[in-house]
């Protein structure tokens, strides 16, 4: 059954809220198209997939926002605070535990903040074998970027083809190769998290306790 037959609720974003989000992220970065909302309505939990195929009513974000750069995220979050909008970060959408569910809660609306355009390798330091990536890079692209320099992250969960580095970290992911290099919590040395009240930087002080973030390939 075509995905467009799935029943989604009417978007609740006000015109003022849409204008604020477009101003923060760019007009082309904000979508209320049915297909975009549907693709961000759930992860890969079997009951959700069945409901999508059956065309049954689904909760869905009121809009999908895809920032083209990390610099836009603080402005997007500020717009959401000003207009009482809940924010659900969205990467590869592979969650099977409700991690990307568009929960509005007590807020006036909810958006999916799609980070997959933020997929760059920003820095690679070969001496201490650490790299800095944007959160939206998917597993295969991450490994290609590292392999070009003779390295691998070595983190290969079942969701590897679609999942993003940000999703790995947010879910404390483990994978088939975790006994070799460790789970993702063993491979991360530092995080920068954008919040409505400003950036939160965790870790990054001193050398890594073990070969971290990037493990030398064999």
PDB file of C-alpha atoms in Angstrom:
ATOM      1  CA  UNK A   1       0.000   0.000   0.000  1.00  0.00           C
ATOM      2  CA  UNK A   2       1.483   3.420  -0.873  1.00  0.00           C
ATOM      3  CA  UNK A   3       2.689   5.304   2.174  1.00  0.00           C
ATOM      4  CA  UNK A   4       0.620   8.386   1.203  1.00  0.00           C
ATOM      5  CA  UNK A   5      -2.548   6.538   2.273  1.00  0.00           C
ATOM      6  CA  UNK A   6      -1.515   6.620   5.948  1.00  0.00           C
ATOM      7  CA  UNK A   7      -3.710   8.928   8.004  1.00  0.00           C
ATOM      8  CA  UNK A   8      -1.871  11.748   9.783  1.00  0.00           C
ATOM      9  CA  UNK A   9      -3.265  14.420  12.095  1.00  0.00           C
ATOM     10  CA  UNK A  10      -3.643  17.990  10.859  1.00  0.00           C
ATOM     11  CA  UNK A  11      -0.468  20.007  11.624  1.00  0.00           C
ATOM     12  CA  UNK A  12      -0.864  22.263  14.646  1.00  0.00           C
ATOM     13  CA  UNK A  13       1.918  24.778  13.992  1.00  0.00           C
ATOM     14  CA  UNK A  14       0.713  28.354  13.869  1.00  0.00           C
ATOM     15  CA  UNK A  15       1.671  30.660  11.003  1.00  0.00           C
ATOM     16  CA  UNK A  16       3.864  32.606  13.407  1.00  0.00           C
ATOM     17  CA  UNK A  17       5.661  29.439  14.461  1.00  0.00           C
ATOM     18  CA  UNK A  18       6.205  28.342  10.855  1.00  0.00           C
ATOM     19  CA  UNK A  19       7.571  31.760   9.981  1.00  0.00           C
ATOM     20  CA  UNK A  20       9.952  31.654  12.948  1.00  0.00           C
ATOM     21  CA  UNK A  21      11.207  28.174  12.020  1.00  0.00           C
ATOM     22  CA  UNK A  22      11.683  29.175   8.376  1.00  0.00           C
ATOM     23  CA  UNK A  23      13.579  32.274   9.425  1.00  0.00           C
ATOM     24  CA  UNK A  24      15.838  30.184  11.694  1.00  0.00           C
ATOM     25  CA  UNK A  25      16.466  27.219   9.391  1.00  0.00           C
ATOM     26  CA  UNK A  26      15.693  28.558   5.925  1.00  0.00           C
ATOM     27  CA  UNK A  27      12.428  28.288   4.017  1.00  0.00           C
ATOM     28  CA  UNK A  28      13.443  25.125   2.142  1.00  0.00           C
ATOM     29  CA  UNK A  29      14.484  23.452   5.405  1.00  0.00           C
ATOM     30  CA  UNK A  30      10.941  23.307   6.852  1.00  0.00           C
ATOM     31  CA  UNK A  31       8.480  20.778   5.439  1.00  0.00           C
ATOM     32  CA  UNK A  32       4.900  19.870   6.229  1.00  0.00           C
ATOM     33  CA  UNK A  33       4.582  17.494   3.277  1.00  0.00           C
ATOM     34  CA  UNK A  34       2.654  14.339   4.046  1.00  0.00           C
ATOM     35  CA  UNK A  35       5.496  12.028   2.977  1.00  0.00           C
ATOM     36  CA  UNK A  36       8.073  13.883   5.080  1.00  0.00           C
ATOM     37  CA  UNK A  37       5.853  13.840   8.156  1.00  0.00           C
ATOM     38  CA  UNK A  38       5.096  10.147   7.636  1.00  0.00           C
ATOM     39  CA  UNK A  39       8.758   9.189   7.292  1.00  0.00           C
ATOM     40  CA  UNK A  40       9.446  10.926  10.596  1.00  0.00           C
ATOM     41  CA  UNK A  41       6.394   9.543  12.401  1.00  0.00           C
ATOM     42  CA  UNK A  42       8.059   6.431  13.805  1.00  0.00           C
ATOM     43  CA  UNK A  43      11.167   4.284  13.871  1.00  0.00           C
ATOM     44  CA  UNK A  44      11.448   0.656  12.805  1.00  0.00           C
ATOM     45  CA  UNK A  45       9.283  -0.863  15.535  1.00  0.00           C
ATOM     46  CA  UNK A  46       7.227  -3.616  13.892  1.00  0.00           C
ATOM     47  CA  UNK A  47       3.801  -2.387  15.141  1.00  0.00           C
ATOM     48  CA  UNK A  48       4.521   1.088  13.769  1.00  0.00           C
ATOM     49  CA  UNK A  49       5.577  -0.312  10.395  1.00  0.00           C
ATOM     50  CA  UNK A  50       2.389  -2.382  10.231  1.00  0.00           C
ATOM     51  CA  UNK A  51       0.250   0.673  11.039  1.00  0.00           C
ATOM     52  CA  UNK A  52       2.014   2.655   8.313  1.00  0.00           C
ATOM     53  CA  UNK A  53       1.425  -0.026   5.686  1.00  0.00           C
ATOM     54  CA  UNK A  54      -2.195  -0.455   6.762  1.00  0.00           C
ATOM     55  CA  UNK A  55      -2.919   3.274   6.506  1.00  0.00           C
ATOM     56  CA  UNK A  56      -4.004   3.445  10.133  1.00  0.00           C
ATOM     57  CA  UNK A  57      -3.892   6.761  12.029  1.00  0.00           C
ATOM     58  CA  UNK A  58      -0.422   7.682  13.237  1.00  0.00           C
ATOM     59  CA  UNK A  59       0.994  10.387  15.427  1.00  0.00           C
ATOM     60  CA  UNK A  60       3.304  12.562  13.341  1.00  0.00           C
ATOM     61  CA  UNK A  61       5.438  15.665  13.756  1.00  0.00           C
ATOM     62  CA  UNK A  62       3.716  18.902  12.785  1.00  0.00           C
ATOM     63  CA  UNK A  63       6.724  19.701  10.600  1.00  0.00           C
ATOM     64  CA  UNK A  64      10.125  18.318   9.683  1.00  0.00           C
ATOM     65  CA  UNK A  65      13.055  20.727   9.970  1.00  0.00           C
ATOM     66  CA  UNK A  66      16.343  19.883   8.213  1.00  0.00           C
ATOM     67  CA  UNK A  67      19.070  22.383   9.098  1.00  0.00           C
ATOM     68  CA  UNK A  68      21.814  22.684   6.500  1.00  0.00           C
ATOM     69  CA  UNK A  69      24.415  23.613   9.106  1.00  0.00           C
ATOM     70  CA  UNK A  70      24.984  23.179  12.817  1.00  0.00           C
ATOM     71  CA  UNK A  71      24.993  26.966  13.163  1.00  0.00           C
ATOM     72  CA  UNK A  72      21.227  27.020  12.533  1.00  0.00           C
ATOM     73  CA  UNK A  73      20.349  24.715  15.433  1.00  0.00           C
ATOM     74  CA  UNK A  74      20.520  27.282  18.270  1.00  0.00           C
ATOM     75  CA  UNK A  75      18.171  29.575  16.314  1.00  0.00           C
ATOM     76  CA  UNK A  76      15.793  26.675  15.637  1.00  0.00           C
ATOM     77  CA  UNK A  77      15.702  25.758  19.316  1.00  0.00           C
ATOM     78  CA  UNK A  78      15.124  29.398  20.277  1.00  0.00           C
ATOM     79  CA  UNK A  79      12.158  29.541  17.896  1.00  0.00           C
ATOM     80  CA  UNK A  80      10.772  26.364  19.433  1.00  0.00           C
ATOM     81  CA  UNK A  81      11.063  27.787  22.942  1.00  0.00           C
ATOM     82  CA  UNK A  82       9.344  31.002  21.884  1.00  0.00           C
ATOM     83  CA  UNK A  83       6.431  29.105  20.280  1.00  0.00           C
ATOM     84  CA  UNK A  84       6.110  26.217  22.759  1.00  0.00           C
ATOM     85  CA  UNK A  85       7.233  23.514  20.317  1.00  0.00           C
ATOM     86  CA  UNK A  86       8.616  20.139  21.394  1.00  0.00           C
ATOM     87  CA  UNK A  87      11.695  18.939  19.486  1.00  0.00           C
ATOM     88  CA  UNK A  88      12.503  15.323  18.594  1.00  0.00           C
ATOM     89  CA  UNK A  89      15.990  14.828  17.085  1.00  0.00           C
ATOM     90  CA  UNK A  90      15.893  12.438  14.119  1.00  0.00           C
ATOM     91  CA  UNK A  91      18.796  10.679  12.403  1.00  0.00           C
ATOM     92  CA  UNK A  92      18.456   7.389  10.568  1.00  0.00           C
ATOM     93  CA  UNK A  93      15.108   6.630  12.200  1.00  0.00           C
ATOM     94  CA  UNK A  94      16.098   3.063  13.090  1.00  0.00           C
ATOM     95  CA  UNK A  95      14.865   3.105  16.695  1.00  0.00           C
ATOM     96  CA  UNK A  96      12.750   0.127  17.782  1.00  0.00           C
ATOM     97  CA  UNK A  97      12.068   1.471  21.281  1.00  0.00           C
ATOM     98  CA  UNK A  98      10.137   4.659  20.522  1.00  0.00           C
ATOM     99  CA  UNK A  99      13.178   6.909  20.545  1.00  0.00           C
ATOM    100  CA  UNK A 100      11.966   9.026  17.617  1.00  0.00           C
ATOM    101  CA  UNK A 101       8.258   9.040  18.497  1.00  0.00           C
ATOM    102  CA  UNK A 102       6.807  12.545  17.845  1.00  0.00           C
ATOM    103  CA  UNK A 103       5.630  13.152  21.411  1.00  0.00           C
ATOM    104  CA  UNK A 104       4.016  16.566  21.813  1.00  0.00           C
ATOM    105  CA  UNK A 105       3.279  16.249  25.527  1.00  0.00           C
ATOM    106  CA  UNK A 106       1.913  19.470  26.959  1.00  0.00           C
ATOM    107  CA  UNK A 107       3.431  21.589  24.172  1.00  0.00           C
ATOM    108  CA  UNK A 108       1.511  23.339  21.428  1.00  0.00           C
ATOM    109  CA  UNK A 109       3.226  21.386  18.617  1.00  0.00           C
ATOM    110  CA  UNK A 110       6.136  19.059  17.886  1.00  0.00           C
ATOM    111  CA  UNK A 111       8.778  18.999  15.152  1.00  0.00           C
ATOM    112  CA  UNK A 112      11.222  16.360  13.977  1.00  0.00           C
ATOM    113  CA  UNK A 113      14.692  17.909  13.800  1.00  0.00           C
ATOM    114  CA  UNK A 114      16.304  15.904  10.992  1.00  0.00           C
ATOM    115  CA  UNK A 115      20.093  16.036  11.350  1.00  0.00           C
ATOM    116  CA  UNK A 116      21.087  13.949   8.335  1.00  0.00           C
ATOM    117  CA  UNK A 117      22.391  16.960   6.400  1.00  0.00           C
ATOM    118  CA  UNK A 118      25.013  17.412   9.131  1.00  0.00           C
ATOM    119  CA  UNK A 119      27.259  14.609   7.915  1.00  0.00           C
ATOM    120  CA  UNK A 120      30.790  15.970   7.697  1.00  0.00           C
ATOM    121  CA  UNK A 121      34.094  14.724   9.053  1.00  0.00           C
ATOM    122  CA  UNK A 122      35.344  17.949  10.631  1.00  0.00           C
ATOM    123  CA  UNK A 123      38.757  16.876  11.894  1.00  0.00           C
ATOM    124  CA  UNK A 124      40.969  13.794  12.090  1.00  0.00           C
ATOM    125  CA  UNK A 125      43.957  13.767  14.412  1.00  0.00           C
ATOM    126  CA  UNK A 126      46.100  10.789  13.508  1.00  0.00           C
ATOM    127  CA  UNK A 127      48.477  11.161  16.466  1.00  0.00           C
ATOM    128  CA  UNK A 128      45.895  10.360  19.141  1.00  0.00           C
ATOM    129  CA  UNK A 129      43.479   8.628  16.737  1.00  0.00           C
ATOM    130  CA  UNK A 130      40.483  10.862  17.369  1.00  0.00           C
ATOM    131  CA  UNK A 131      38.089  12.395  14.891  1.00  0.00           C
ATOM    132  CA  UNK A 132      35.336  14.991  15.080  1.00  0.00           C
ATOM    133  CA  UNK A 133      32.155  14.325  13.118  1.00  0.00           C
ATOM    134  CA  UNK A 134      28.804  16.002  12.741  1.00  0.00           C
ATOM    135  CA  UNK A 135      26.018  13.963  14.301  1.00  0.00           C
ATOM    136  CA  UNK A 136      24.048  13.162  11.156  1.00  0.00           C
ATOM    137  CA  UNK A 137      26.646  11.076   9.337  1.00  0.00           C
ATOM    138  CA  UNK A 138      25.463   7.521   8.642  1.00  0.00           C
ATOM    139  CA  UNK A 139      27.544   4.448   9.462  1.00  0.00           C
ATOM    140  CA  UNK A 140      28.741   3.601   5.912  1.00  0.00           C
ATOM    141  CA  UNK A 141      29.724   7.198   5.134  1.00  0.00           C
ATOM    142  CA  UNK A 142      31.586   7.458   8.437  1.00  0.00           C
ATOM    143  CA  UNK A 143      33.555   4.303   7.695  1.00  0.00           C
ATOM    144  CA  UNK A 144      34.391   5.473   4.160  1.00  0.00           C
ATOM    145  CA  UNK A 145      35.705   8.777   5.486  1.00  0.00           C
ATOM    146  CA  UNK A 146      37.933   6.998   8.001  1.00  0.00           C
ATOM    147  CA  UNK A 147      39.052   4.236   5.625  1.00  0.00           C
ATOM    148  CA  UNK A 148      40.427   6.864   3.259  1.00  0.00           C
ATOM    149  CA  UNK A 149      42.916   7.742   6.016  1.00  0.00           C
ATOM    150  CA  UNK A 150      43.582   4.161   7.146  1.00  0.00           C
ATOM    151  CA  UNK A 151      41.231   4.063  10.126  1.00  0.00           C
ATOM    152  CA  UNK A 152      37.929   2.550  11.208  1.00  0.00           C
ATOM    153  CA  UNK A 153      35.468   3.243  14.007  1.00  0.00           C
ATOM    154  CA  UNK A 154      34.662  -0.465  14.034  1.00  0.00           C
ATOM    155  CA  UNK A 155      31.108   0.052  15.282  1.00  0.00           C
ATOM    156  CA  UNK A 156      28.748  -2.137  13.248  1.00  0.00           C
ATOM    157  CA  UNK A 157      25.274  -2.520  14.761  1.00  0.00           C
ATOM    158  CA  UNK A 158      22.516  -4.181  12.746  1.00  0.00           C
ATOM    159  CA  UNK A 159      21.253  -0.682  11.858  1.00  0.00           C
ATOM    160  CA  UNK A 160      24.665   0.288  10.398  1.00  0.00           C
ATOM    161  CA  UNK A 161      23.393   1.043   6.872  1.00  0.00           C
ATOM    162  CA  UNK A 162      20.898   3.689   8.043  1.00  0.00           C
ATOM    163  CA  UNK A 163      21.796   4.724  11.581  1.00  0.00           C
ATOM    164  CA  UNK A 164      23.738   7.906  12.314  1.00  0.00           C
ATOM    165  CA  UNK A 165      26.599   8.607  14.679  1.00  0.00           C
ATOM    166  CA  UNK A 166      24.311  10.836  16.747  1.00  0.00           C
ATOM    167  CA  UNK A 167      21.869   7.949  17.047  1.00  0.00           C
ATOM    168  CA  UNK A 168      24.654   5.602  18.106  1.00  0.00           C
ATOM    169  CA  UNK A 169      25.625   7.954  20.911  1.00  0.00           C
ATOM    170  CA  UNK A 170      22.107   8.881  22.028  1.00  0.00           C
ATOM    171  CA  UNK A 171      21.166   5.206  22.433  1.00  0.00           C
ATOM    172  CA  UNK A 172      24.520   3.958  23.809  1.00  0.00           C
ATOM    173  CA  UNK A 173      24.604   1.588  20.873  1.00  0.00           C
ATOM    174  CA  UNK A 174      26.367  -1.767  20.740  1.00  0.00           C
ATOM    175  CA  UNK A 175      26.965  -3.873  17.651  1.00  0.00           C
ATOM    176  CA  UNK A 176      28.254  -7.097  16.182  1.00  0.00           C
ATOM    177  CA  UNK A 177      31.862  -5.920  16.468  1.00  0.00           C
ATOM    178  CA  UNK A 178      31.541  -4.545  20.002  1.00  0.00           C
ATOM    179  CA  UNK A 179      33.694  -7.325  21.427  1.00  0.00           C
ATOM    180  CA  UNK A 180      36.516  -6.105  19.206  1.00  0.00           C
ATOM    181  CA  UNK A 181      36.461  -2.333  19.622  1.00  0.00           C
ATOM    182  CA  UNK A 182      33.806  -1.824  22.302  1.00  0.00           C
ATOM    183  CA  UNK A 183      30.331  -0.308  22.345  1.00  0.00           C
ATOM    184  CA  UNK A 184      29.879   3.285  21.247  1.00  0.00           C
ATOM    185  CA  UNK A 185      30.286   4.520  24.834  1.00  0.00           C
ATOM    186  CA  UNK A 186      33.842   3.141  24.715  1.00  0.00           C
ATOM    187  CA  UNK A 187      34.635   4.960  21.475  1.00  0.00           C
ATOM    188  CA  UNK A 188      33.535   8.531  22.255  1.00  0.00           C
ATOM    189  CA  UNK A 189      35.847  11.026  23.943  1.00  0.00           C
ATOM    190  CA  UNK A 190      33.698  14.175  23.820  1.00  0.00           C
ATOM    191  CA  UNK A 191      30.276  15.496  22.864  1.00  0.00           C
ATOM    192  CA  UNK A 192      28.857  18.904  22.057  1.00  0.00           C
ATOM    193  CA  UNK A 193      25.102  19.031  22.560  1.00  0.00           C
ATOM    194  CA  UNK A 194      22.965  22.012  21.593  1.00  0.00           C
ATOM    195  CA  UNK A 195      20.243  22.724  24.150  1.00  0.00           C
ATOM    196  CA  UNK A 196      17.627  25.511  24.415  1.00  0.00           C
ATOM    197  CA  UNK A 197      19.754  27.170  27.097  1.00  0.00           C
ATOM    198  CA  UNK A 198      23.046  26.891  25.216  1.00  0.00           C
ATOM    199  CA  UNK A 199      25.664  24.301  24.263  1.00  0.00           C
ATOM    200  CA  UNK A 200      26.609  21.498  26.637  1.00  0.00           C
ATOM    201  CA  UNK A 201      30.146  20.152  26.166  1.00  0.00           C
ATOM    202  CA  UNK A 202      30.996  16.829  27.762  1.00  0.00           C
ATOM    203  CA  UNK A 203      34.449  15.279  27.887  1.00  0.00           C
ATOM    204  CA  UNK A 204      37.386  16.318  25.773  1.00  0.00           C
ATOM    205  CA  UNK A 205      39.786  17.125  28.638  1.00  0.00           C
ATOM    206  CA  UNK A 206      43.134  15.387  28.342  1.00  0.00           C
ATOM    207  CA  UNK A 207      44.114  12.410  26.186  1.00  0.00           C
ATOM    208  CA  UNK A 208      41.654   9.568  25.613  1.00  0.00           C
ATOM    209  CA  UNK A 209      41.774   6.736  28.146  1.00  0.00           C
ATOM    210  CA  UNK A 210      41.951   4.203  25.307  1.00  0.00           C
ATOM    211  CA  UNK A 211      42.156   4.378  21.500  1.00  0.00           C
ATOM    212  CA  UNK A 212      38.863   6.150  21.149  1.00  0.00           C
ATOM    213  CA  UNK A 213      36.478   7.525  18.567  1.00  0.00           C
ATOM    214  CA  UNK A 214      38.660   6.139  15.810  1.00  0.00           C
ATOM    215  CA  UNK A 215      40.379   2.755  16.080  1.00  0.00           C
ATOM    216  CA  UNK A 216      43.307   1.971  13.797  1.00  0.00           C
ATOM    217  CA  UNK A 217      42.355  -0.454  11.063  1.00  0.00           C
ATOM    218  CA  UNK A 218      44.227  -3.707  10.616  1.00  0.00           C
TER     219      UNK A 218
END
